[in-house]
mmCIF file of C-alpha atoms in Angstrom:
data_model
loop_
_atom_site.group_PDB
_atom_site.id
_atom_site.type_symbol
_atom_site.label_atom_id
_atom_site.label_comp_id
_atom_site.label_asym_id
_atom_site.label_seq_id
_atom_site.Cartn_x
_atom_site.Cartn_y
_atom_site.Cartn_z
ATOM 1 C CA UNK A 183 -0.121 -0.253 0.357
ATOM 2 C CA UNK A 184 2.520 2.573 0.734
ATOM 3 C CA UNK A 185 5.195 1.415 -2.521
ATOM 4 C CA UNK A 186 1.564 1.914 -4.467
ATOM 5 C CA UNK A 187 1.141 5.992 -3.090
ATOM 6 C CA UNK A 188 4.294 7.164 -3.346
ATOM 7 C CA UNK A 189 4.449 5.888 -6.843
ATOM 8 C CA UNK A 190 0.793 8.238 -7.592
ATOM 9 C CA UNK A 191 2.843 10.842 -5.647
ATOM 10 C CA UNK A 192 5.900 10.865 -8.111
ATOM 11 C CA UNK A 193 3.377 10.416 -10.960
ATOM 12 C CA UNK A 194 1.793 13.845 -9.618
ATOM 13 C CA UNK A 195 5.213 14.699 -10.315
ATOM 14 C CA UNK A 196 5.731 14.051 -13.328
ATOM 15 C CA UNK A 197 2.475 15.394 -14.559
ATOM 16 C CA UNK A 198 2.921 18.977 -13.155
ATOM 17 C CA UNK A 199 6.599 19.293 -14.418
ATOM 18 C CA UNK A 200 5.359 17.876 -17.988
ATOM 19 C CA UNK A 201 2.125 20.441 -17.513
ATOM 20 C CA UNK A 202 4.446 23.473 -16.517
ATOM 21 C CA UNK A 203 6.147 22.314 -20.303
ATOM 22 C CA UNK A 204 2.514 22.333 -21.824
ATOM 23 C CA UNK A 205 2.058 25.537 -20.304
ATOM 24 C CA UNK A 206 4.983 27.308 -21.540
ATOM 25 C CA UNK A 207 4.850 26.201 -24.878
ATOM 26 C CA UNK A 208 1.216 26.348 -24.914
ATOM 27 C CA UNK A 209 1.060 30.247 -27.305
ATOM 28 C CA UNK A 210 3.577 28.747 -29.736
ATOM 29 C CA UNK A 211 1.068 25.215 -29.773
ATOM 30 C CA UNK A 212 -2.279 27.110 -29.521
ATOM 31 C CA UNK A 213 -0.855 30.317 -32.454
ATOM 32 C CA UNK A 214 -1.362 32.615 -29.004
ATOM 33 C CA UNK A 215 -0.025 36.595 -30.216
ATOM 34 C CA UNK A 216 3.482 36.396 -27.542
ATOM 35 C CA UNK A 217 2.276 39.478 -25.479
ATOM 36 C CA UNK A 218 -1.240 39.305 -25.198
ATOM 37 C CA UNK A 219 -2.450 38.665 -22.051
ATOM 38 C CA UNK A 220 -3.715 35.225 -22.816
ATOM 39 C CA UNK A 221 -0.320 34.036 -23.649
ATOM 40 C CA UNK A 222 1.057 36.199 -20.724
ATOM 41 C CA UNK A 223 -1.434 34.598 -18.444
ATOM 42 C CA UNK A 224 -0.536 30.851 -19.146
ATOM 43 C CA UNK A 225 3.264 31.913 -19.685
ATOM 44 C CA UNK A 226 3.056 32.805 -16.303
ATOM 45 C CA UNK A 227 0.898 30.437 -14.589
ATOM 46 C CA UNK A 228 3.364 27.537 -16.549
ATOM 47 C CA UNK A 229 6.558 28.948 -15.078
ATOM 48 C CA UNK A 230 4.529 29.003 -11.812
ATOM 49 C CA UNK A 231 4.136 25.520 -10.962
ATOM 50 C CA UNK A 232 7.292 24.589 -12.826
ATOM 51 C CA UNK A 233 9.199 26.715 -9.812
ATOM 52 C CA UNK A 234 5.990 25.476 -7.824
ATOM 53 C CA UNK A 235 8.176 21.952 -7.928
ATOM 54 C CA UNK A 236 11.837 22.788 -7.678
ATOM 55 C CA UNK A 237 10.715 24.452 -4.204
ATOM 56 C CA UNK A 238 8.379 21.715 -2.647
ATOM 57 C CA UNK A 239 9.837 18.181 -0.292
ATOM 58 C CA UNK A 240 9.450 16.029 -2.697
ATOM 59 C CA UNK A 241 12.466 13.700 -4.546
ATOM 60 C CA UNK A 242 12.046 15.674 -8.138
ATOM 61 C CA UNK A 243 12.141 18.724 -5.974
ATOM 62 C CA UNK A 244 15.095 21.370 -5.363
ATOM 63 C CA UNK A 245 15.161 23.332 -2.488
ATOM 64 C CA UNK A 246 13.052 21.778 -0.562
ATOM 65 C CA UNK A 247 10.971 24.682 1.299
ATOM 66 C CA UNK A 248 7.646 23.924 0.774
ATOM 67 C CA UNK A 249 5.912 20.793 1.759
ATOM 68 C CA UNK A 250 3.487 18.836 -0.321
ATOM 69 C CA UNK A 251 -0.087 20.044 1.008
ATOM 70 C CA UNK A 252 1.168 23.194 0.972
ATOM 71 C CA UNK A 253 2.102 22.946 -3.171
ATOM 72 C CA UNK A 254 -1.156 21.158 -3.268
ATOM 73 C CA UNK A 255 -3.153 24.039 -2.184
ATOM 74 C CA UNK A 256 -1.202 26.388 -4.007
ATOM 75 C CA UNK A 257 -1.635 23.791 -7.149
ATOM 76 C CA UNK A 258 -5.666 24.048 -6.947
ATOM 77 C CA UNK A 259 -5.130 27.899 -6.580
ATOM 78 C CA UNK A 260 -3.124 27.964 -9.439
ATOM 79 C CA UNK A 261 -5.365 25.925 -12.102
ATOM 80 C CA UNK A 262 -8.309 27.487 -11.007
ATOM 81 C CA UNK A 263 -6.733 30.662 -11.282
ATOM 82 C CA UNK A 264 -5.873 29.528 -15.306
ATOM 83 C CA UNK A 265 -9.447 28.291 -15.705
ATOM 84 C CA UNK A 266 -11.776 31.244 -15.093
ATOM 85 C CA UNK A 267 -8.670 33.790 -16.573
ATOM 86 C CA UNK A 268 -10.489 34.161 -19.830
ATOM 87 C CA UNK A 269 -13.882 34.730 -18.303
ATOM 88 C CA UNK A 270 -11.864 37.364 -16.205
ATOM 89 C CA UNK A 271 -9.903 38.716 -18.529
ATOM 90 C CA UNK A 272 -12.701 38.888 -21.429
ATOM 91 C CA UNK A 273 -10.868 36.882 -23.660
ATOM 92 C CA UNK A 274 -13.501 33.918 -23.489
ATOM 93 C CA UNK A 275 -15.171 34.728 -27.133
ATOM 94 C CA UNK A 276 -11.012 34.216 -28.696
ATOM 95 C CA UNK A 277 -8.959 32.073 -26.724
ATOM 96 C CA UNK A 278 -10.969 29.405 -24.511
ATOM 97 C CA UNK A 279 -10.396 25.672 -24.453
ATOM 98 C CA UNK A 280 -6.177 25.968 -23.241
ATOM 99 C CA UNK A 281 -6.899 28.133 -20.265
ATOM 100 C CA UNK A 282 -10.176 26.174 -18.761
ATOM 101 C CA UNK A 283 -8.610 22.688 -19.948
ATOM 102 C CA UNK A 284 -5.142 22.392 -18.734
ATOM 103 C CA UNK A 285 -6.725 24.943 -15.550
ATOM 104 C CA UNK A 286 -9.085 21.593 -14.579
ATOM 105 C CA UNK A 287 -6.347 19.448 -15.589
ATOM 106 C CA UNK A 288 -4.715 21.357 -12.558
ATOM 107 C CA UNK A 289 -7.062 21.097 -10.828
ATOM 108 C CA UNK A 290 -7.649 18.079 -10.513
ATOM 109 C CA UNK A 291 -4.300 16.497 -10.218
ATOM 110 C CA UNK A 292 -3.586 19.085 -7.319
ATOM 111 C CA UNK A 293 -6.343 16.378 -5.386
ATOM 112 C CA UNK A 294 -3.844 13.916 -5.952
ATOM 113 C CA UNK A 295 -3.351 11.577 -2.470
ATOM 114 C CA UNK A 296 -0.476 13.467 0.477
ATOM 115 C CA UNK A 297 2.963 10.548 0.737
ATOM 116 C CA UNK A 298 1.815 9.523 4.507
ATOM 117 C CA UNK A 299 5.717 9.523 4.978
ATOM 118 C CA UNK A 300 5.871 13.380 7.370
ATOM 119 C CA UNK A 301 9.559 13.196 8.763
ATOM 120 C CA UNK A 302 11.698 12.198 5.477
ATOM 121 C CA UNK A 303 11.993 15.314 3.913
ATOM 122 C CA UNK A 304 11.104 17.053 7.919
ATOM 123 C CA UNK A 305 13.500 19.923 6.988
ATOM 124 C CA UNK A 306 10.328 22.141 4.877
ATOM 125 C CA UNK A 307 10.443 25.658 5.798
ATOM 126 C CA UNK A 308 7.084 25.918 4.721
ATOM 127 C CA UNK A 309 5.039 23.299 6.579
#
């Protein structure tokens, strides 16, 4: 059971990095104008997702500053913000799908199970 839970956590980490990379390439993939608000939002969220993973206390994190529970809360917020950004900033008529779809994927990914081992990376600055 513990091994299965550990693999789910690692899968979450890989999915997060993949979502971050997808977001960074989205302006090109979806032919968005480089200086538009649509591109700026998607690039900012993509960079945030990758930086968030780099500072989280998991195997693929480098800085080990933020614990997994806080990481998932930030994932949830970023996904929500990305999904509703077309409506908040008024570009839902032109570009809706990438922001809404990837935002929903980020939200779903934020509900992945937490690891039960709390002492493995006890040097987290933010708990």
